[in-house]
XYZ file of C-alpha atoms in Angstrom:
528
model
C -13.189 37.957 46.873
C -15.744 37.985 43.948
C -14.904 36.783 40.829
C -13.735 39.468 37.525
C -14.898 38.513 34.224
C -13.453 40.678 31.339
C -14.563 39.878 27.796
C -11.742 41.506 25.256
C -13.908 41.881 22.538
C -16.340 43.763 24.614
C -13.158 46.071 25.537
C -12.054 46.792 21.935
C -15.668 47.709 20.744
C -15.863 49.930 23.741
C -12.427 51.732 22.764
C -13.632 51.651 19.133
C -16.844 53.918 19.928
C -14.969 56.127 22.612
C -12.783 56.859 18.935
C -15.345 57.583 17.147
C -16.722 59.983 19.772
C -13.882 61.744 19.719
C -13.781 62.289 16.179
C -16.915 63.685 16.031
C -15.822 66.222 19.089
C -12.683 67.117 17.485
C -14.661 67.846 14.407
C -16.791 70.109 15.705
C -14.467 71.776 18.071
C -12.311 73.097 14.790
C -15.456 73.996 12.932
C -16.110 76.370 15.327
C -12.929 77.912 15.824
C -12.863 80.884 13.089
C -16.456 81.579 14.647
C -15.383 81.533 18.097
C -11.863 82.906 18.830
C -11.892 86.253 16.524
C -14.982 88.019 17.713
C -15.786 91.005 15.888
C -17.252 94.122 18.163
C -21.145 95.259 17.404
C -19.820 98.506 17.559
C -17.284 100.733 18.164
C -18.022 101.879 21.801
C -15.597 100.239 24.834
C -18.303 98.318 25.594
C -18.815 96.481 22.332
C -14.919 95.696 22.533
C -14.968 94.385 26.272
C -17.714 92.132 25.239
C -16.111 90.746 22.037
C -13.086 90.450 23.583
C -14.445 88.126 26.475
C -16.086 85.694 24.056
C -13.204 85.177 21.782
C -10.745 84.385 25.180
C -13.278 82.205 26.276
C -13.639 80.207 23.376
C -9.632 80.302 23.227
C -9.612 79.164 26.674
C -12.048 76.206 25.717
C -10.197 75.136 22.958
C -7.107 74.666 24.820
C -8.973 72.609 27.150
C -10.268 70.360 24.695
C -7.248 70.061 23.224
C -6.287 68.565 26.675
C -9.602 66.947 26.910
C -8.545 65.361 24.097
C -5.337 64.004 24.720
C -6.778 62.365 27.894
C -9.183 60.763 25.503
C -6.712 59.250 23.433
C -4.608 58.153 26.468
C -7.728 56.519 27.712
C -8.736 54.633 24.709
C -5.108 53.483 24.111
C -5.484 52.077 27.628
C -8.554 50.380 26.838
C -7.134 48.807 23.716
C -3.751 47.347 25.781
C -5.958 46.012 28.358
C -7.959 44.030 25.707
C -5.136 42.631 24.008
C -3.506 41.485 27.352
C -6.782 39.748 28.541
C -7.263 38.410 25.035
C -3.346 36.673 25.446
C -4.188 35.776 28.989
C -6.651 33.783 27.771
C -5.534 32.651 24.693
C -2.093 31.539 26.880
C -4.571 29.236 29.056
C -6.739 28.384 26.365
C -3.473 26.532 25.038
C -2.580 25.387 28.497
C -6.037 23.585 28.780
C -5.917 22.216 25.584
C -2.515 20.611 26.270
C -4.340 18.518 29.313
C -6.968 17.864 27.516
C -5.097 16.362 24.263
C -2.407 15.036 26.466
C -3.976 11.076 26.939
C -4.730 11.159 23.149
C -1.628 11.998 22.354
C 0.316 9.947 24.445
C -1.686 6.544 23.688
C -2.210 7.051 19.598
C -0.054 10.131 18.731
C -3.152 12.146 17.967
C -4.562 15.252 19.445
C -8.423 15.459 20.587
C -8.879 18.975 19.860
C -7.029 21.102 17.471
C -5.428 21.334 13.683
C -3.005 18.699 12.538
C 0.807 19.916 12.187
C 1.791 21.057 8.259
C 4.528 18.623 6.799
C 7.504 20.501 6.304
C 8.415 22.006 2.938
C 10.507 20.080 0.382
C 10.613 16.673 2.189
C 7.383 14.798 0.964
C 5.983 14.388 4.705
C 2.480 13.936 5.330
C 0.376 16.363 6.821
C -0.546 15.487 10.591
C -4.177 14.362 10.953
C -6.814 16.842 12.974
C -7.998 16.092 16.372
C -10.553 13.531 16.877
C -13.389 15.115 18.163
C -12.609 19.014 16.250
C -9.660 19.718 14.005
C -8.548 20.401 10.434
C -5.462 17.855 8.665
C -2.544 19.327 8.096
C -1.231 20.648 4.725
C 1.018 17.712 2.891
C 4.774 18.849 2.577
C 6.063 19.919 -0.925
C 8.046 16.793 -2.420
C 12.130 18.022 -3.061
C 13.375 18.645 -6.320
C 15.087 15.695 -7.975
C 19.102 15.744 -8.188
C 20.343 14.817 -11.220
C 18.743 12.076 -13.231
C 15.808 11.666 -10.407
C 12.609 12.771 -10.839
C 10.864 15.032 -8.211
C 10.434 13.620 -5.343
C 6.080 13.055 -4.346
C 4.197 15.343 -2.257
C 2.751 14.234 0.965
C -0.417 13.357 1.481
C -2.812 15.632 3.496
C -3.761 14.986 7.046
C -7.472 13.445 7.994
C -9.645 15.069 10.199
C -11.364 14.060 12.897
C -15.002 14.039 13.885
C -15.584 17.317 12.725
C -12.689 19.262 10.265
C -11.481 19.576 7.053
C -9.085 17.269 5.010
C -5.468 18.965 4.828
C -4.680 20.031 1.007
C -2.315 17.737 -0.662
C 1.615 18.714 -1.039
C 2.794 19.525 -4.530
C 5.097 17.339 -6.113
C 9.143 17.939 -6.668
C 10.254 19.440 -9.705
C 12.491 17.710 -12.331
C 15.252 19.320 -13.932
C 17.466 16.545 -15.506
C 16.951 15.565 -19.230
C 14.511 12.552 -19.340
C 13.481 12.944 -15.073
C 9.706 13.159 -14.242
C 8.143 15.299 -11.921
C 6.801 14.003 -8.578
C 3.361 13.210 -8.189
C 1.293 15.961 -6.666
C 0.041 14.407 -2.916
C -3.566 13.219 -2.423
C -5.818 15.250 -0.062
C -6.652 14.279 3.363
C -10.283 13.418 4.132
C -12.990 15.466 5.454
C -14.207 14.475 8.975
C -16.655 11.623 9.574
C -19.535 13.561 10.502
C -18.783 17.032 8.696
C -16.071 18.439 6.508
C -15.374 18.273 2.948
C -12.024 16.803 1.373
C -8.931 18.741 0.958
C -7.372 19.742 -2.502
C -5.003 17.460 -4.238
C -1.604 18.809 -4.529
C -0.239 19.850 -8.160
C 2.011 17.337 -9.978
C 5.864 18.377 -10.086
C 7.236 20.305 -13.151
C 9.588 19.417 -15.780
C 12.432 22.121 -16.117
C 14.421 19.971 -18.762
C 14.342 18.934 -22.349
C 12.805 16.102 -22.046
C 10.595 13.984 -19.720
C 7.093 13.901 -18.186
C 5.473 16.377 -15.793
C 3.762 14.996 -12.453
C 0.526 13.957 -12.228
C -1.691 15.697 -9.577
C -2.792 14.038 -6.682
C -6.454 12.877 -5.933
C -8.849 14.823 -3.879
C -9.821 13.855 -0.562
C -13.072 12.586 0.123
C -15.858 14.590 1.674
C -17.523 13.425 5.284
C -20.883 12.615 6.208
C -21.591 16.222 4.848
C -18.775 17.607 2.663
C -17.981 17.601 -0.519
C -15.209 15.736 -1.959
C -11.776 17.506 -2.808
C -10.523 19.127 -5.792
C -8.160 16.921 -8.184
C -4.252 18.759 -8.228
C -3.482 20.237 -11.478
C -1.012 17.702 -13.574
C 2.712 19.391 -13.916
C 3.937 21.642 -16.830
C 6.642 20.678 -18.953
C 9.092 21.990 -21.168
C 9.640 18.751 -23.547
C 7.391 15.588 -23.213
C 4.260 14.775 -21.967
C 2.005 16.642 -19.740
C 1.030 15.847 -16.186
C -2.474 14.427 -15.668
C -4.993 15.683 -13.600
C -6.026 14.194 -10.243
C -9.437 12.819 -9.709
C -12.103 14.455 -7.589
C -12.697 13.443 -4.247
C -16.025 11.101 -3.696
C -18.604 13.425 -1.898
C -20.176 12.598 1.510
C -23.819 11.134 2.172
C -24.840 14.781 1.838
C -22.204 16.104 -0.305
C -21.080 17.325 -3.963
C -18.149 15.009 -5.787
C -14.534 17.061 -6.166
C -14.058 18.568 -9.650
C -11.226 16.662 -11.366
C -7.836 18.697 -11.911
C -6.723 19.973 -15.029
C -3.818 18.077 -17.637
C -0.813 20.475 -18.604
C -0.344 21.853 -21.833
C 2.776 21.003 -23.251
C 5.344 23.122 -25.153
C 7.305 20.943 -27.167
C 7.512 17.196 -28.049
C 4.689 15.285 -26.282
C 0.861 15.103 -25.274
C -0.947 17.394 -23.243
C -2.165 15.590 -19.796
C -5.540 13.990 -19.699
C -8.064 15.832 -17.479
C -8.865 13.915 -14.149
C -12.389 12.548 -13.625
C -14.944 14.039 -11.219
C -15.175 12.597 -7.954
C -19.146 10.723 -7.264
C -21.333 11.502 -5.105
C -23.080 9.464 -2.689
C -26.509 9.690 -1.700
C -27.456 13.719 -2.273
C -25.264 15.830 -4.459
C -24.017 16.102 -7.483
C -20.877 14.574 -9.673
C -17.645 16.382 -9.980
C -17.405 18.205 -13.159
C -14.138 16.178 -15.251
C -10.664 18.600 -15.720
C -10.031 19.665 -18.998
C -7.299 18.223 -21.168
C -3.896 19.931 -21.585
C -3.057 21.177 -24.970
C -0.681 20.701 -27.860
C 0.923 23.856 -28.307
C 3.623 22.978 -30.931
C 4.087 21.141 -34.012
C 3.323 17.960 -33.618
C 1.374 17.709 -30.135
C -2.112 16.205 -29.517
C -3.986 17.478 -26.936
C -5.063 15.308 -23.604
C -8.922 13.951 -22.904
C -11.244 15.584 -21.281
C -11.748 13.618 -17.856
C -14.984 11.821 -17.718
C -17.675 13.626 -15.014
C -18.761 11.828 -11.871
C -21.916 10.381 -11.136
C -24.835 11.968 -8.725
C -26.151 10.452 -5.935
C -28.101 7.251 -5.475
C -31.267 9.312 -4.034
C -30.197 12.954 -5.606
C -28.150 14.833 -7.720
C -27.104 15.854 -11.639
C -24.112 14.275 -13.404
C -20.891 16.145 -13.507
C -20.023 18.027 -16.711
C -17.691 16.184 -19.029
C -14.274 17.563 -19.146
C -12.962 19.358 -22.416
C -10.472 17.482 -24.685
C -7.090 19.807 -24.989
C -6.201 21.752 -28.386
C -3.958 19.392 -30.756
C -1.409 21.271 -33.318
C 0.701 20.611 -35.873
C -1.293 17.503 -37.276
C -1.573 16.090 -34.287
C -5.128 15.212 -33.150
C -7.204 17.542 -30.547
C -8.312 15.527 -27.487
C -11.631 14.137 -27.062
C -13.653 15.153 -24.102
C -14.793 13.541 -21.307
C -17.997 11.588 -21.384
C -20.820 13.482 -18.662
C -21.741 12.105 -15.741
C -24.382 9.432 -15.275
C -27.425 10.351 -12.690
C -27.363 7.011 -11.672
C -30.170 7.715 -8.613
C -33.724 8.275 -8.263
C -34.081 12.112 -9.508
C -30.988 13.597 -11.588
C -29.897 14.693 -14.881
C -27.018 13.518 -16.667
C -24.294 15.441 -17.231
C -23.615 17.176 -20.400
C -20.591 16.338 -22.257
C -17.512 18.276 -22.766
C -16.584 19.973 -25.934
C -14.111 18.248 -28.174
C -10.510 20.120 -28.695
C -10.260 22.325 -31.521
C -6.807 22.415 -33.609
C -4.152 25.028 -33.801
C -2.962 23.694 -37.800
C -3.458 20.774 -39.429
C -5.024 18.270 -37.344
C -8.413 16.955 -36.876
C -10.550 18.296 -33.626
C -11.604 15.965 -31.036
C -14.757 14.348 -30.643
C -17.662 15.283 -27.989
C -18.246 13.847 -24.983
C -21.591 12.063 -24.631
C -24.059 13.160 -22.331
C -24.454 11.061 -19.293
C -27.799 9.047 -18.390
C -30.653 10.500 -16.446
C -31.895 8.708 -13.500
C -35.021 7.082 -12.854
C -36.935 10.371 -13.051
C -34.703 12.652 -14.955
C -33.056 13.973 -18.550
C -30.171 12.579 -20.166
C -27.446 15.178 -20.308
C -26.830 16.738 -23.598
C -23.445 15.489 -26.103
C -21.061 18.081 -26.659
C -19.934 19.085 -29.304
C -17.189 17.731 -31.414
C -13.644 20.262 -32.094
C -13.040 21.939 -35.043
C -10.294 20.729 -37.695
C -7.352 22.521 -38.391
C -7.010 25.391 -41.160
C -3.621 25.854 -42.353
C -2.551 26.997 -45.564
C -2.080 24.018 -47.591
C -3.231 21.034 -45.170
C -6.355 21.118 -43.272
C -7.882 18.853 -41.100
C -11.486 17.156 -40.192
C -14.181 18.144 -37.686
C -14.371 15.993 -34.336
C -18.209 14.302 -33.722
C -20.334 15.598 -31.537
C -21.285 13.675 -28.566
C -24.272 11.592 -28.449
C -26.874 12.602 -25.681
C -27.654 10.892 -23.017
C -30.868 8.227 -22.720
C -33.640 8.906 -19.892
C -34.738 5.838 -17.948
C -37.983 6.111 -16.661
C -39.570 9.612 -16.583
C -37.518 12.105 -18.823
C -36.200 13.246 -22.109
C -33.485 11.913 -23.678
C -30.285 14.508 -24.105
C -29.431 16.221 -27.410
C -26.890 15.360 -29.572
C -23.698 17.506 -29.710
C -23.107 19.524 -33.234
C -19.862 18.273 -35.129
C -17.027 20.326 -35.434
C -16.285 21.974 -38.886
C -13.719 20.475 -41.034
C -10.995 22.230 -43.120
C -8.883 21.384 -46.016
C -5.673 23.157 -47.521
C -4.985 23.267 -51.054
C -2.518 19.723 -51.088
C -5.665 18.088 -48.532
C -7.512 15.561 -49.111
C -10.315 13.383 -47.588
C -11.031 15.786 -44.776
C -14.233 15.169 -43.485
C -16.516 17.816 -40.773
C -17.962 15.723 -38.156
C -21.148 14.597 -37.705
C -23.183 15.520 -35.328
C -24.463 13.169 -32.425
C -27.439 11.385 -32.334
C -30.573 12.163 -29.265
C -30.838 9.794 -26.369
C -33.877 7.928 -26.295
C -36.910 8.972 -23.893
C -37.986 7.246 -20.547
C -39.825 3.937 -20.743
C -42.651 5.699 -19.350
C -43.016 9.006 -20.753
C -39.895 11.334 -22.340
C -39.251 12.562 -25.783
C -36.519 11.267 -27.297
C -33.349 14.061 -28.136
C -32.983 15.745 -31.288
C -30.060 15.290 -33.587
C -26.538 17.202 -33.533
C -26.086 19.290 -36.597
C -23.427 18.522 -38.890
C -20.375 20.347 -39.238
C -19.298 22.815 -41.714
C -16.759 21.534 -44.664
C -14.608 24.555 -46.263
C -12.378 24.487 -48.579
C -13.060 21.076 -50.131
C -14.039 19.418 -46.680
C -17.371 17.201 -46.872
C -19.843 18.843 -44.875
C -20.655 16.069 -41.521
C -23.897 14.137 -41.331
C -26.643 15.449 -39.052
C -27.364 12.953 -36.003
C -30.237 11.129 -35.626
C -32.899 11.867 -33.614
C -33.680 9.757 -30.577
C -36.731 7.577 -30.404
C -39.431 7.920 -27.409
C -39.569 4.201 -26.609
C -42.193 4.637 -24.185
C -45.977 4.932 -24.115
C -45.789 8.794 -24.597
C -43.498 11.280 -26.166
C -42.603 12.653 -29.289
C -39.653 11.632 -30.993
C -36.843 13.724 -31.709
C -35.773 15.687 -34.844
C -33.067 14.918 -37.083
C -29.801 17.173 -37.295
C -28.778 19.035 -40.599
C -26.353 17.896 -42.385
C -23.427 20.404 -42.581
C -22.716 22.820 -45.216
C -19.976 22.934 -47.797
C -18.399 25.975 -48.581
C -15.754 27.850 -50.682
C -16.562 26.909 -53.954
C -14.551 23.475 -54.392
C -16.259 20.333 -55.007
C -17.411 18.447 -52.383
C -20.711 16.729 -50.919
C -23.012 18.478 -48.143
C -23.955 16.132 -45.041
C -26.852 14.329 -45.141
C -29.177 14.759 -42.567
C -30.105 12.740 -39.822
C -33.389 10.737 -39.468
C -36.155 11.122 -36.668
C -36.888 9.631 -34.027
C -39.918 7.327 -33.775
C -42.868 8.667 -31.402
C -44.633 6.725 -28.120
C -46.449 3.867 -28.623
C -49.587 4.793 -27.181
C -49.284 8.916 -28.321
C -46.605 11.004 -29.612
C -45.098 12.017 -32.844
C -42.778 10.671 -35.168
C -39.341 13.007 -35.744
C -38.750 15.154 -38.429
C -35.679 14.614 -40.517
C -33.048 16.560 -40.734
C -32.623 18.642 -43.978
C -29.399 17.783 -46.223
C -26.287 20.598 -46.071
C -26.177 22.815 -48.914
C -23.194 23.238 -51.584
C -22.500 27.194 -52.043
């Protein structure tokens, strides 16, 4: 008896074009009915009549058998579909079947399958995700924590599963929600880690809310870290509140050998009565890839709330790879201070630029903005990331509030210019204010010890309404043998008409020793 191979796939494509044939027939077959079946005569002799009248029951006589034809045709490709989807079970039924002998001595000695996905933990309990098979096989997906009963806080989310030799990490469960006045939300679970020759991490899981008056949300869980190749995991989101302070972000998973580090997870805002949650910090890579860009703080939305950090960026590779971006600091309110951002990424390997830092928080009222992030170091043969720039003040009616700094940039090492300084953030002042300041801007990084200009200078911030105006940063020197240095900032403006004094700006940067030129100073703000 010879052997019968059927492919299901094969069999659906086949009943797929057989459909489309018969569209096309069908199609044509009523186009030419009006045409076919009501036959005018030539003429008006018998003959003319017999003739016209033979044609049009002809064509009535075909279209009733390809109205059969057709219904064998559809019959026939329903048949064809049916018997695809019962060898495609068959198979799939001993697929499973095989699989269960194969995993079976795995399983039995360490609990663990060889091929295949690890099991989900079960919503509302906190279990971990099961880990992937050892050879092929994704981790499970952490179970959500449970929400907490009366005074307790939310219970954690499980962590994700691990995979195997080749699979991805399980995403993290998200933590328990809090509903009791003063009860935190459960931490968000960490991701499980990509597979030791490929697979990146899985996501961390998002920190537990707080549903009462008062009381902090959960922080998010870490991402999972990347494989030999994979990237590392995304950092859980920290969780919202209604009263207190907001959950922080989780940090980036750490990438692989040839991998990208996880992005860090964003703070929560927060409504009423409390801090917004600090971003989490980008996860670093390894050999080749790039840092995780840092999560950007949660904001102050009410009177009285500052706003969370910026989480810092990770750093690239030790052969390869940029810094991650700074995170940006939250919005502050109510005189409450905007949060700083996170500082970029260092390139801490042999070709890289730094990571530019995040922007400063601006603020909603009366508060001051937060300050840049500084721009992370180049690597050996590579720019310094740029500072960012610093948050604006707050403008209300009678009370204003000063600019944040900008960010100073990052410094080269050996080959490469230094990073520019981040602009400072204007500064306001209401009619009962006083001694509100803009910020100044950040000063360059310095050039490579070999060759590299140095940065140039943040401006300085705008003052209004009887705000100084910020100084301009200075520019950063080339301290090698050739480069130019870098410019000055302006100093910031003053405007509105009330007295105050324009920012200075900053000085330059000296040139190379053996060739280069000197910086040019910054010119001073102007009163108008």
């Amino acid at each position: 008896m010879s052997y019968l191979i059927a492919a299901p796939q094969l069999l659906t494509e086949a009943a797929r074009d057989l459909a489309n044939i018969a569209l096309s027939v069908n199609a044509a077959n009523a186009a030419s009915v009006a045409l076919t079946t009501n036959v005018m005569a030539p003429g008006f002799d018998e003959v003319s009549a017999a003739i016209a009248s033979l044609v049009s029951e002809h064509a009535q006589e075909y279209q009733a058998f390809s109205a059969r034809a057709a219904l064998f045709h559809e019959q026939f490709v329903r048949s064809l579909n049916a018997a695809a989807g019962s060898y495609a079970y068959a198979e799939a039924a001993a697929a499973q079947q095989l699989l269960s002998v194969i995993n079976a001595p795995t399983e039995a000695l360490i609990g663990r399958p060889l091929i295949g996905n690890g099991a989900n933990g079960t919503p509302g309990t906190g279990q971990n995700g099961g880990d992937g098979g050892l050879l092929y096989g994704n981790g499970g997906s952490g179970g959500s924590g449970a929400a907490g009963s009366g005074s307790d806080p939310g219970q954690p989310g499980g962590r994700g599963g691990n995979a195997g030799l080749i699979g991805y990490g399980g995403a993290g469960g998200a933590g328990g929600a809090a509903t009791a006045f003063g009860a935190n939300g459960g931490v968000g679970g960490a991701g499980g880690n990509g597979g030791w020759l490929y697979g990146g991490g899985g996501p961390g899981g998002t920190g537990g809310a707080n549903t009462g008056l008062s009381g902090f949300g959960g922080a998010g869980g870490d991402g999972g870290n990347g494989g030999l190749i994979g990237n590392g995991g995304v950092g859980g989101a920290g969780g919202t509140v209604n009263a207190g302070n907001g959950g922080a972000g989780g940090s980036g998973g750490n990438g692989g050998v040839f991998g990208n580090g996880g992005a860090g997870g964003n703070g929560s805002g927060v409504v009423s009565g409390g801090t917004g949650g600090a971003g989490g910090a980008g996860g670093n890579a390894t050999l080749f890839g790039a840092g995780g860009h840092g999560g950007t703080g949660g904001a102050g939305l009410s009177l009285g709330e500052a706003g969370g950090a910026g989480g810092v960026g990770g750093a690239g590779g030790l052969v390869f790879g940029d810094g991650g971006l700074g995170g940006d600091g939250g919005a502050g309110a109510g005189g409450a201070k905007a949060g700083a951002a996170g500082i970029g990424g260092d390139a801490i390997g042999l070709v890289g630029t730094g990571g530019t830092g995040g922007h400063g928080g601006n603020n909603l009222n009366t508060g001051d903005g937060g300050a840049g992030g500084a721009g992370g170091a180049g690597g050996w043969f590579g720019n310094g990331g740029n500072g960012g720039a610093g948050g604006n003040g707050g403008n209300s009616a009678n009370f204003g509030g000063s600019g944040g700094n900008g960010g100073a940039g990052g410094n080269a090492k050996l080959v490469g210019a230094g990073g520019f300084g981040g602009a400072g953030g204007s500064g306001q002042n209401g009619s009962l204010g006083t001694g509100r300041i803009a910020g100044s801007g950040g000063d360059g990084g310095v050039g490579g010890l070999v060759f590299g200009s140095g940065g140039f200078g943040g401006n300085g911030g705008t003052g209004a309404g009887g705000a100084n105006g910020g100084n301009g940063g200075d520019g950063g020197s080339a301290i090698g043998q050739i480069g130019d240095g870098g410019n000055g900032g302006s100093g910031g403006n003053v405007t509105l008409g009330i007295p105050a004094s324009p920012g200075t700006g900053g000085t330059g940067g000296t040139g190379g020793r053996l060739l280069g030129n000197h910086g040019v100073a910054g010119a001073d703000g102007t009163a108008t």
